[in-house]
Each structure stands twice: as C-alpha cells, then as structure tokens.
PDB file of C-alpha atoms in Angstrom:
ATOM      1  CA  GLY A   1      88.739  70.296  89.429  1.00  0.00           C
ATOM      2  CA  SER A   2      85.562  72.177  90.308  1.00  0.00           C
ATOM      3  CA  VAL A   3      87.194  75.572  90.853  1.00  0.00           C
ATOM      4  CA  ARG A   4      86.806  77.901  87.895  1.00  0.00           C
ATOM      5  CA  PHE A   5      88.714  81.124  87.794  1.00  0.00           C
ATOM      6  CA  ARG A   6      86.563  83.881  86.290  1.00  0.00           C
ATOM      7  CA  ARG A   7      88.395  85.782  83.551  1.00  0.00           C
ATOM      8  CA  LEU A   8      87.795  89.494  83.117  1.00  0.00           C
ATOM      9  CA  ASP A   9      87.325  91.545  79.962  1.00  0.00           C
ATOM     10  CA  PRO A  10      89.241  94.831  80.473  1.00  0.00           C
ATOM     11  CA  ARG A  11      86.860  96.700  78.138  1.00  0.00           C
ATOM     12  CA  GLU A  12      83.933  95.964  80.441  1.00  0.00           C
ATOM     13  CA  VAL A  13      85.576  97.487  83.516  1.00  0.00           C
ATOM     14  CA  ILE A  14      83.925 100.676  84.797  1.00  0.00           C
ATOM     15  CA  SER A  15      85.805 101.152  88.063  1.00  0.00           C
ATOM     16  CA  VAL A  16      88.828  99.821  89.926  1.00  0.00           C
ATOM     17  CA  GLU A  17      89.583 100.131  93.622  1.00  0.00           C
ATOM     18  CA  ILE A  18      92.965  99.244  95.053  1.00  0.00           C
ATOM     19  CA  LEU A  19      93.248  98.957  98.813  1.00  0.00           C
ATOM     20  CA  ARG A  20      96.898  99.039  99.860  1.00  0.00           C
ATOM     21  CA  SER A  21      98.103  99.556 103.434  1.00  0.00           C
ATOM     22  CA  ASN A  22      94.803 101.228 104.352  1.00  0.00           C
ATOM     23  CA  VAL A  23      94.789 103.698 101.451  1.00  0.00           C
ATOM     24  CA  ALA A  24      91.929 103.223  99.004  1.00  0.00           C
ATOM     25  CA  ILE A  25      92.732 104.339  95.467  1.00  0.00           C
ATOM     26  CA  ARG A  26      89.509 104.479  93.451  1.00  0.00           C
ATOM     27  CA  LEU A  27      89.448 105.009  89.698  1.00  0.00           C
ATOM     28  CA  GLU A  28      86.461 105.447  87.433  1.00  0.00           C
ATOM     29  CA  ARG A  29      86.108 105.289  83.690  1.00  0.00           C
ATOM     30  CA  THR A  30      84.567 108.505  82.314  1.00  0.00           C
ATOM     31  CA  ASN A  31      83.771 109.577  78.749  1.00  0.00           C
ATOM     32  CA  SER A  32      87.135 111.314  78.516  1.00  0.00           C
ATOM     33  CA  GLY A  33      89.256 108.576  80.080  1.00  0.00           C
ATOM     34  CA  TRP A  34      90.115 107.425  83.596  1.00  0.00           C
ATOM     35  CA  PHE A  35      89.650 109.635  86.626  1.00  0.00           C
ATOM     36  CA  LEU A  36      90.889 109.351  90.208  1.00  0.00           C
ATOM     37  CA  ARG A  37      87.926 109.611  92.628  1.00  0.00           C
ATOM     38  CA  SER A  38      89.605 108.756  95.916  1.00  0.00           C
ATOM     39  CA  PRO A  39      91.579 109.815  97.968  1.00  0.00           C
ATOM     40  CA  ILE A  40      91.377 112.950  95.754  1.00  0.00           C
ATOM     41  CA  HIS A  41      89.564 114.018  92.592  1.00  0.00           C
ATOM     42  CA  TYR A  42      92.063 114.268  89.754  1.00  0.00           C
ATOM     43  CA  PRO A  43      92.674 113.109  86.182  1.00  0.00           C
ATOM     44  CA  VAL A  44      94.964 110.076  85.859  1.00  0.00           C
ATOM     45  CA  GLN A  45      97.369 108.803  83.225  1.00  0.00           C
ATOM     46  CA  SER A  46      95.042 106.425  81.430  1.00  0.00           C
ATOM     47  CA  THR A  47      97.945 104.341  80.074  1.00  0.00           C
ATOM     48  CA  SER A  48      98.801 103.179  83.619  1.00  0.00           C
ATOM     49  CA  VAL A  49      95.223 102.047  84.241  1.00  0.00           C
ATOM     50  CA  GLU A  50      95.001 100.341  80.834  1.00  0.00           C
ATOM     51  CA  ARG A  51      98.223  98.458  81.595  1.00  0.00           C
ATOM     52  CA  LEU A  52      96.820  97.188  84.903  1.00  0.00           C
ATOM     53  CA  LEU A  53      93.546  96.162  83.230  1.00  0.00           C
ATOM     54  CA  GLU A  54      95.433  94.333  80.516  1.00  0.00           C
ATOM     55  CA  MET A  55      97.338  92.423  83.216  1.00  0.00           C
ATOM     56  CA  ILE A  56      94.071  91.594  84.986  1.00  0.00           C
ATOM     57  CA  GLY A  57      92.532  90.479  81.683  1.00  0.00           C
ATOM     58  CA  ASN A  58      95.487  88.173  81.056  1.00  0.00           C
ATOM     59  CA  LEU A  59      95.541  86.824  84.593  1.00  0.00           C
ATOM     60  CA  ALA A  60      95.706  83.041  84.202  1.00  0.00           C
ATOM     61  CA  PRO A  61      96.218  80.933  87.319  1.00  0.00           C
ATOM     62  CA  ARG A  62      99.205  78.587  87.112  1.00  0.00           C
ATOM     63  CA  SER A  63      98.283  76.490  90.123  1.00  0.00           C
ATOM     64  CA  HIS A  64      95.623  76.179  92.785  1.00  0.00           C
ATOM     65  CA  GLN A  65      95.507  74.954  96.371  1.00  0.00           C
ATOM     66  CA  SER A  66      92.191  74.139  98.014  1.00  0.00           C
ATOM     67  CA  SER A  67      91.086  75.675 101.305  1.00  0.00           C
ATOM     68  CA  ALA A  68      91.881  72.393 103.021  1.00  0.00           C
ATOM     69  CA  GLU A  69      95.461  72.471 101.679  1.00  0.00           C
ATOM     70  CA  VAL A  70      95.814  76.119 102.692  1.00  0.00           C
ATOM     71  CA  THR A  71      94.569  75.475 106.232  1.00  0.00           C
ATOM     72  CA  ALA A  72      97.017  72.576 106.545  1.00  0.00           C
ATOM     73  CA  GLN A  73      99.952  74.981 106.038  1.00  0.00           C
ATOM     74  CA  ARG A  74     101.703  76.311 109.122  1.00  0.00           C
ATOM     75  CA  GLY A  75     100.372  79.826 109.554  1.00  0.00           C
ATOM     76  CA  ALA A  76      97.567  79.099 107.047  1.00  0.00           C
ATOM     77  CA  LEU A  77      96.833  82.309 105.083  1.00  0.00           C
ATOM     78  CA  ALA A  78      99.879  84.076 106.543  1.00  0.00           C
ATOM     79  CA  ALA A  79     102.098  81.552 104.743  1.00  0.00           C
ATOM     80  CA  PHE A  80     100.811  82.997 101.463  1.00  0.00           C
ATOM     81  CA  GLY A  81     100.982  86.657 102.539  1.00  0.00           C
ATOM     82  CA  LEU A  82      97.186  86.690 102.556  1.00  0.00           C
ATOM     83  CA  GLU A  83      96.560  87.617 106.177  1.00  0.00           C
ATOM     84  CA  ARG A  84      96.355  91.343 105.422  1.00  0.00           C
ATOM     85  CA  PRO A  85      96.315  91.370 101.629  1.00  0.00           C
ATOM     86  CA  ASP A  86      96.058  94.215  99.146  1.00  0.00           C
ATOM     87  CA  VAL A  87      92.536  94.075  97.744  1.00  0.00           C
ATOM     88  CA  LEU A  88      91.638  94.753  94.136  1.00  0.00           C
ATOM     89  CA  THR A  89      87.932  95.377  93.454  1.00  0.00           C
ATOM     90  CA  ILE A  90      86.984  95.484  89.792  1.00  0.00           C
ATOM     91  CA  ARG A  91      83.488  96.521  88.785  1.00  0.00           C
ATOM     92  CA  THR A  92      81.934  95.826  85.405  1.00  0.00           C
ATOM     93  CA  ARG A  93      78.367  96.426  84.278  1.00  0.00           C
ATOM     94  CA  GLU A  94      77.707  92.757  85.097  1.00  0.00           C
ATOM     95  CA  GLY A  95      78.932  92.892  88.680  1.00  0.00           C
ATOM     96  CA  MET A  96      81.970  92.821  90.879  1.00  0.00           C
ATOM     97  CA  ASN A  97      85.189  90.819  90.981  1.00  0.00           C
ATOM     98  CA  ILE A  98      87.343  90.962  94.103  1.00  0.00           C
ATOM     99  CA  LEU A  99      90.927  89.723  94.203  1.00  0.00           C
ATOM    100  CA  ARG A 100      92.910  89.446  97.428  1.00  0.00           C
ATOM    101  CA  LEU A 101      96.587  89.780  96.549  1.00  0.00           C
ATOM    102  CA  GLY A 102      99.162  87.975  98.655  1.00  0.00           C
ATOM    103  CA  GLY A 103     102.928  87.561  98.660  1.00  0.00           C
ATOM    104  CA  ARG A 104     105.277  86.244  95.987  1.00  0.00           C
ATOM    105  CA  THR A 105     105.993  82.556  95.626  1.00  0.00           C
ATOM    106  CA  PRO A 106     109.403  81.342  96.929  1.00  0.00           C
ATOM    107  CA  LEU A 107     111.040  81.874  93.521  1.00  0.00           C
ATOM    108  CA  GLY A 108     109.404  85.261  93.141  1.00  0.00           C
ATOM    109  CA  SER A 109     108.127  85.028  89.567  1.00  0.00           C
ATOM    110  CA  GLN A 110     104.573  84.303  90.688  1.00  0.00           C
ATOM    111  CA  PHE A 111     102.336  85.478  93.509  1.00  0.00           C
ATOM    112  CA  TYR A 112      99.495  84.061  95.587  1.00  0.00           C
ATOM    113  CA  PHE A 113      95.967  85.423  95.338  1.00  0.00           C
ATOM    114  CA  GLN A 114      92.368  84.583  96.101  1.00  0.00           C
ATOM    115  CA  GLN A 115      89.286  85.346  94.061  1.00  0.00           C
ATOM    116  CA  VAL A 116      86.442  86.131  96.437  1.00  0.00           C
ATOM    117  CA  GLY A 117      83.682  83.559  95.916  1.00  0.00           C
ATOM    118  CA  GLN A 118      86.124  80.840  94.804  1.00  0.00           C
ATOM    119  CA  ASP A 119      87.725  78.267  97.027  1.00  0.00           C
ATOM    120  CA  GLY A 120      91.397  78.256  97.956  1.00  0.00           C
ATOM    121  CA  VAL A 121      94.489  80.076  96.722  1.00  0.00           C
ATOM    122  CA  PHE A 122      95.718  80.559  93.146  1.00  0.00           C
ATOM    123  CA  THR A 123      99.141  81.533  91.846  1.00  0.00           C
ATOM    124  CA  ALA A 124      99.781  83.651  88.755  1.00  0.00           C
ATOM    125  CA  ASP A 125     102.494  85.708  87.081  1.00  0.00           C
ATOM    126  CA  ALA A 126     103.770  88.406  89.474  1.00  0.00           C
ATOM    127  CA  GLY A 127     103.842  91.050  86.709  1.00  0.00           C
ATOM    128  CA  LEU A 128     100.460  92.211  87.975  1.00  0.00           C
ATOM    129  CA  LEU A 129     101.998  93.383  91.267  1.00  0.00           C
ATOM    130  CA  GLY A 130     104.390  95.645  89.372  1.00  0.00           C
ATOM    131  CA  ALA A 131     101.481  97.252  87.529  1.00  0.00           C
ATOM    132  CA  LEU A 132      99.851  98.456  90.768  1.00  0.00           C
ATOM    133  CA  PRO A 133     100.377 102.067  91.890  1.00  0.00           C
ATOM    134  CA  ALA A 134     102.403 102.408  95.091  1.00  0.00           C
ATOM    135  CA  SER A 135     100.488 105.589  95.927  1.00  0.00           C
ATOM    136  CA  PRO A 136      97.801 107.787  94.326  1.00  0.00           C
ATOM    137  CA  GLU A 137     100.592 110.187  93.271  1.00  0.00           C
ATOM    138  CA  ASP A 138     101.994 107.570  90.908  1.00  0.00           C
ATOM    139  CA  TRP A 139      99.083 107.717  88.524  1.00  0.00           C
ATOM    140  CA  ARG A 140      98.069 111.355  88.576  1.00  0.00           C
ATOM    141  CA  ASP A 141      98.140 113.073  85.203  1.00  0.00           C
ATOM    142  CA  ARG A 142     101.332 115.145  85.148  1.00  0.00           C
ATOM    143  CA  ARG A 143     100.282 117.483  82.374  1.00  0.00           C
ATOM    144  CA  LEU A 144      99.623 121.017  83.589  1.00  0.00           C
ATOM    145  CA  PHE A 145      96.274 120.722  81.841  1.00  0.00           C
ATOM    146  CA  ASP A 146      94.690 118.652  79.098  1.00  0.00           C
ATOM    147  CA  ALA A 147      94.196 121.028  76.166  1.00  0.00           C
ATOM    148  CA  ASP A 148      92.199 118.449  74.199  1.00  0.00           C
ATOM    149  CA  SER A 149      89.417 118.190  76.742  1.00  0.00           C
ATOM    150  CA  LEU A 150      89.008 121.962  77.211  1.00  0.00           C
ATOM    151  CA  PRO A 151      86.829 123.610  74.536  1.00  0.00           C
ATOM    152  CA  PHE A 152      88.471 127.043  74.926  1.00  0.00           C
ATOM    153  CA  ASP A 153      88.452 129.708  72.222  1.00  0.00           C
ATOM    154  CA  ARG A 154      90.068 132.566  74.152  1.00  0.00           C
ATOM    155  CA  VAL A 155      93.216 132.962  76.187  1.00  0.00           C
ATOM    156  CA  GLU A 156      93.964 135.814  78.570  1.00  0.00           C
ATOM    157  CA  ILE A 157      97.405 136.500  80.013  1.00  0.00           C
ATOM    158  CA  LEU A 158      97.788 138.640  83.144  1.00  0.00           C
ATOM    159  CA  GLY A 159     101.002 139.849  84.734  1.00  0.00           C
ATOM    160  CA  GLU A 160     103.892 141.899  83.380  1.00  0.00           C
ATOM    161  CA  THR A 161     102.577 141.416  79.858  1.00  0.00           C
ATOM    162  CA  GLU A 162      98.801 141.481  79.502  1.00  0.00           C
ATOM    163  CA  PHE A 163      96.705 140.582  76.514  1.00  0.00           C
ATOM    164  CA  GLU A 164      93.677 138.605  75.429  1.00  0.00           C
ATOM    165  CA  ALA A 165      93.384 136.703  72.173  1.00  0.00           C
ATOM    166  CA  ALA A 166      90.547 134.796  70.533  1.00  0.00           C
ATOM    167  CA  ILE A 167      90.270 132.239  67.758  1.00  0.00           C
ATOM    168  CA  THR A 168      88.791 133.788  64.630  1.00  0.00           C
ATOM    169  CA  THR A 169      86.336 132.078  62.296  1.00  0.00           C
ATOM    170  CA  ASN A 170      89.182 130.921  60.069  1.00  0.00           C
ATOM    171  CA  GLY A 171      90.869 129.209  63.022  1.00  0.00           C
ATOM    172  CA  THR A 172      93.779 131.600  63.628  1.00  0.00           C
ATOM    173  CA  TRP A 173      94.400 133.627  66.786  1.00  0.00           C
ATOM    174  CA  SER A 174      93.785 137.350  66.851  1.00  0.00           C
ATOM    175  CA  LEU A 175      94.266 139.948  69.617  1.00  0.00           C
ATOM    176  CA  ILE A 176      91.182 141.484  71.222  1.00  0.00           C
ATOM    177  CA  ARG A 177      92.887 143.304  74.088  1.00  0.00           C
ATOM    178  CA  PRO A 178      94.714 145.725  74.672  1.00  0.00           C
ATOM    179  CA  LEU A 179      93.799 146.399  71.037  1.00  0.00           C
ATOM    180  CA  VAL A 180      92.166 144.505  68.212  1.00  0.00           C
ATOM    181  CA  ALA A 181      94.895 143.337  65.863  1.00  0.00           C
ATOM    182  CA  ARG A 182      96.263 140.331  64.053  1.00  0.00           C
ATOM    183  CA  ALA A 183      98.271 138.211  66.438  1.00  0.00           C
ATOM    184  CA  ASN A 184     101.370 136.150  65.861  1.00  0.00           C
ATOM    185  CA  ASP A 185      99.426 132.912  65.518  1.00  0.00           C
ATOM    186  CA  ASP A 186     102.519 130.690  65.858  1.00  0.00           C
ATOM    187  CA  GLN A 187     103.607 132.377  69.077  1.00  0.00           C
ATOM    188  CA  ILE A 188     100.233 131.988  70.747  1.00  0.00           C
ATOM    189  CA  ARG A 189      99.980 128.358  69.672  1.00  0.00           C
ATOM    190  CA  ARG A 190     103.478 127.706  70.992  1.00  0.00           C
ATOM    191  CA  LEU A 191     102.625 129.383  74.287  1.00  0.00           C
ATOM    192  CA  LEU A 192      99.542 127.173  74.710  1.00  0.00           C
ATOM    193  CA  THR A 193     101.372 124.008  73.674  1.00  0.00           C
ATOM    194  CA  ASP A 194     104.290 124.773  76.011  1.00  0.00           C
ATOM    195  CA  ALA A 195     101.894 125.366  78.893  1.00  0.00           C
ATOM    196  CA  ALA A 196      99.873 122.200  78.228  1.00  0.00           C
ATOM    197  CA  ASP A 197     103.033 120.121  77.806  1.00  0.00           C
ATOM    198  CA  SER A 198     104.635 121.440  80.996  1.00  0.00           C
ATOM    199  CA  ARG A 199     105.147 118.502  83.311  1.00  0.00           C
ATOM    200  CA  VAL A 200     104.167 118.637  86.955  1.00  0.00           C
ATOM    201  CA  ASN A 201     107.281 117.765  88.962  1.00  0.00           C
ATOM    202  CA  ALA A 202     105.483 117.496  92.292  1.00  0.00           C
ATOM    203  CA  PHE A 203     101.995 117.820  93.708  1.00  0.00           C
ATOM    204  CA  VAL A 204     102.503 120.307  96.521  1.00  0.00           C
ATOM    205  CA  SER A 205      99.093 120.758  98.079  1.00  0.00           C
ATOM    206  CA  ASP A 206      95.533 119.591  97.484  1.00  0.00           C
ATOM    207  CA  THR A 207      93.845 121.485 100.289  1.00  0.00           C
ATOM    208  CA  LEU A 208      91.779 124.443  99.185  1.00  0.00           C
ATOM    209  CA  THR A 209      92.298 126.134 102.543  1.00  0.00           C
ATOM    210  CA  VAL A 210      96.062 126.460 102.104  1.00  0.00           C
ATOM    211  CA  SER A 211      97.227 130.042 102.528  1.00  0.00           C
ATOM    212  CA  ALA A 212      98.040 131.586  99.172  1.00  0.00           C
ATOM    213  CA  GLU A 213     100.723 133.754 100.819  1.00  0.00           C
ATOM    214  CA  GLU A 214     102.703 130.680 101.717  1.00  0.00           C
ATOM    215  CA  TYR A 215     103.137 129.959  98.018  1.00  0.00           C
ATOM    216  CA  GLY A 216     103.419 133.524  96.749  1.00  0.00           C
ATOM    217  CA  LEU A 217     100.013 133.219  95.133  1.00  0.00           C
ATOM    218  CA  THR A 218      98.188 136.175  96.747  1.00  0.00           C
ATOM    219  CA  LYS A 219      99.602 138.286  93.923  1.00  0.00           C
ATOM    220  CA  PRO A 220     100.546 135.760  91.232  1.00  0.00           C
ATOM    221  CA  THR A 221     103.452 136.875  89.052  1.00  0.00           C
ATOM    222  CA  ALA A 222     101.442 135.763  86.011  1.00  0.00           C
ATOM    223  CA  GLN A 223      98.132 134.126  85.179  1.00  0.00           C
ATOM    224  CA  MET A 224      96.836 132.262  82.161  1.00  0.00           C
ATOM    225  CA  VAL A 225      93.065 132.109  81.760  1.00  0.00           C
ATOM    226  CA  LEU A 226      91.425 129.805  79.230  1.00  0.00           C
ATOM    227  CA  LYS A 227      87.867 130.784  78.316  1.00  0.00           C
ATOM    228  CA  ARG A 228      85.017 129.839  76.078  1.00  0.00           C
ATOM    229  CA  GLY A 229      83.570 133.206  75.119  1.00  0.00           C
ATOM    230  CA  THR A 230      83.519 135.122  78.394  1.00  0.00           C
ATOM    231  CA  ASN A 231      83.182 131.894  80.427  1.00  0.00           C
ATOM    232  CA  GLU A 232      86.289 131.011  82.386  1.00  0.00           C
ATOM    233  CA  LEU A 233      87.217 127.321  82.019  1.00  0.00           C
ATOM    234  CA  LEU A 234      90.628 127.231  83.687  1.00  0.00           C
ATOM    235  CA  ARG A 235      92.881 129.729  85.434  1.00  0.00           C
ATOM    236  CA  LEU A 236      96.520 128.941  86.072  1.00  0.00           C
ATOM    237  CA  GLN A 237      98.182 131.155  88.661  1.00  0.00           C
ATOM    238  CA  PHE A 238     101.961 131.249  88.672  1.00  0.00           C
ATOM    239  CA  GLY A 239     103.566 131.970  92.034  1.00  0.00           C
ATOM    240  CA  ARG A 240     107.123 132.414  93.130  1.00  0.00           C
ATOM    241  CA  ALA A 241     109.986 130.037  92.519  1.00  0.00           C
ATOM    242  CA  SER A 242     110.010 127.030  94.787  1.00  0.00           C
ATOM    243  CA  THR A 243     112.570 127.431  97.604  1.00  0.00           C
ATOM    244  CA  ASN A 244     113.593 123.779  97.772  1.00  0.00           C
ATOM    245  CA  ALA A 245     113.668 123.288  94.003  1.00  0.00           C
ATOM    246  CA  PRO A 246     115.500 126.027  92.104  1.00  0.00           C
ATOM    247  CA  GLY A 247     114.331 126.426  88.523  1.00  0.00           C
ATOM    248  CA  GLU A 248     110.782 125.334  89.388  1.00  0.00           C
ATOM    249  CA  ILE A 249     107.764 127.536  90.022  1.00  0.00           C
ATOM    250  CA  LEU A 250     104.561 126.981  91.930  1.00  0.00           C
ATOM    251  CA  VAL A 251     101.311 126.924  89.983  1.00  0.00           C
ATOM    252  CA  ARG A 252      97.725 126.761  91.187  1.00  0.00           C
ATOM    253  CA  ARG A 253      95.010 125.229  88.990  1.00  0.00           C
ATOM    254  CA  SER A 254      91.557 126.729  89.471  1.00  0.00           C
ATOM    255  CA  ASP A 255      89.621 123.622  88.428  1.00  0.00           C
ATOM    256  CA  PHE A 256      90.972 121.343  91.166  1.00  0.00           C
ATOM    257  CA  GLY A 257      92.288 124.122  93.400  1.00  0.00           C
ATOM    258  CA  ASN A 258      95.581 122.293  93.828  1.00  0.00           C
ATOM    259  CA  ILE A 259      99.115 123.636  93.822  1.00  0.00           C
ATOM    260  CA  VAL A 260     101.870 121.945  91.836  1.00  0.00           C
TER     261      VAL A 260
END
C-alpha cells in the first residue's frame, strides 16, 4: 500500500560503504574510476563495483511485510536475519540510501532487507548478496600498476642491467643512459606492458613501517622507475623470491608503500 521502495540510479552514486562483520569497506568514485578509501587507500577493480551498483539499481522488492507483521514473528527481526545485518550505505548527490541486509528466504533465492526510512521488511532477488565483497582484498586492483593513468615519458631500470629510456617526439623509445642511442622500441614496450599486466597474487603488507630486510627489499634485486621528465611517478622495487610461494617475487610499490 503506502510503502514505496526508492529505486536508485547507479550513475548517480558517488560512494558506497559496506559494513560487514564490523569491517567497513568504503569506496568512492573518482575521475579515474573507483577507489578504496577504507580500511586502506587503494585502487579497486571498477567492474566489481559497477556490477554491485547494477544489482542495486535493479533491486525490485518482490514482497513486503509491515513492521506490525515483523514484530508478530517469533524472534521479530532475528527471524529475518536482521538483528545484526550487513549495512549498505549508498550516497548520491541527492542524498543517502541505507539498506540493512538480512538473511535468505527459506528457499534461498531471495533475501530479506530493510530500507532505512521505510516501514517493514522487503524481499528481493538474492543475487545482490553474491555481488558483495567478502573482504576488502576481493576488490583490490590486481594489476601491478595502471599504465593508462600514469603520464610517464621515461623509464629507468636499476639492478644487474641499468638503463634509462625516454619517449622521443615521434613517440618511440630511445636510450638516454648509459649512452644516447636508438633503443629497441618493441622490447621496451613489451617490458612495460609485461610489468603493467603482471597480476598481484597476494597483498603481503600494507604497513609502511614493515622492515624492508624481512622482504629482501633493503637492496632490491631490481627496480623500475616511471618518470615524467625527472619527476618520479612510481618506483617498483623487486625483492627476493617469496619463501612460501616458489616462482613468485615480492614487489614494493612506492605510491601506496605496500608489498605484494
């Protein structure tokens, strides 16, 4: 009757906060895509966020029970898994929409939820629950770095082999150190593509205070520095092989100070 569920336009959403078992995962829309703001600062896989927003945009209640009907149930809110719910807070330029997410319905294809400010309990398709991240790790961007968002025009390699190359006016790479010479453009491009496409297998540490020795990073075996002119944009430091994962190496990113 009088209860109207407020639909959401995914394009209007500027931030999303998911509170699950006392961990708050906060995401913000930036000019270059979605970004994780809490519990850590880190780029996220925008496709995962877009999928969740699409689900929220399509959220259409199948049924509704009034507060009176809910209270009449044995265990009241607990009967719907809404005693200690996950909470989804969606902010748009217009304001805020808060959903309290409960348990699945007896047959499991739907779930119970409340929309703060509206009476009672709704049910809707449980697909939304599957689109939520179990932990902040789930949605972190697993690229070693995002080449598209870094306006670099020089690359410096340090380690056993050392050189620096710059993009020339005609868009090809040329060596500037140890000597000025034409570079193998394909090889440098491949090196940069391979590095950018390298997938992070695990996020090892996010604390800046971690001892570099522990990870063999006091004297990195190699470093890749991306610059714009002489300005350093990103430094990747490659440490030793990981002891518990043969075939993997530890890398520290200068921009977020984390080790992967």
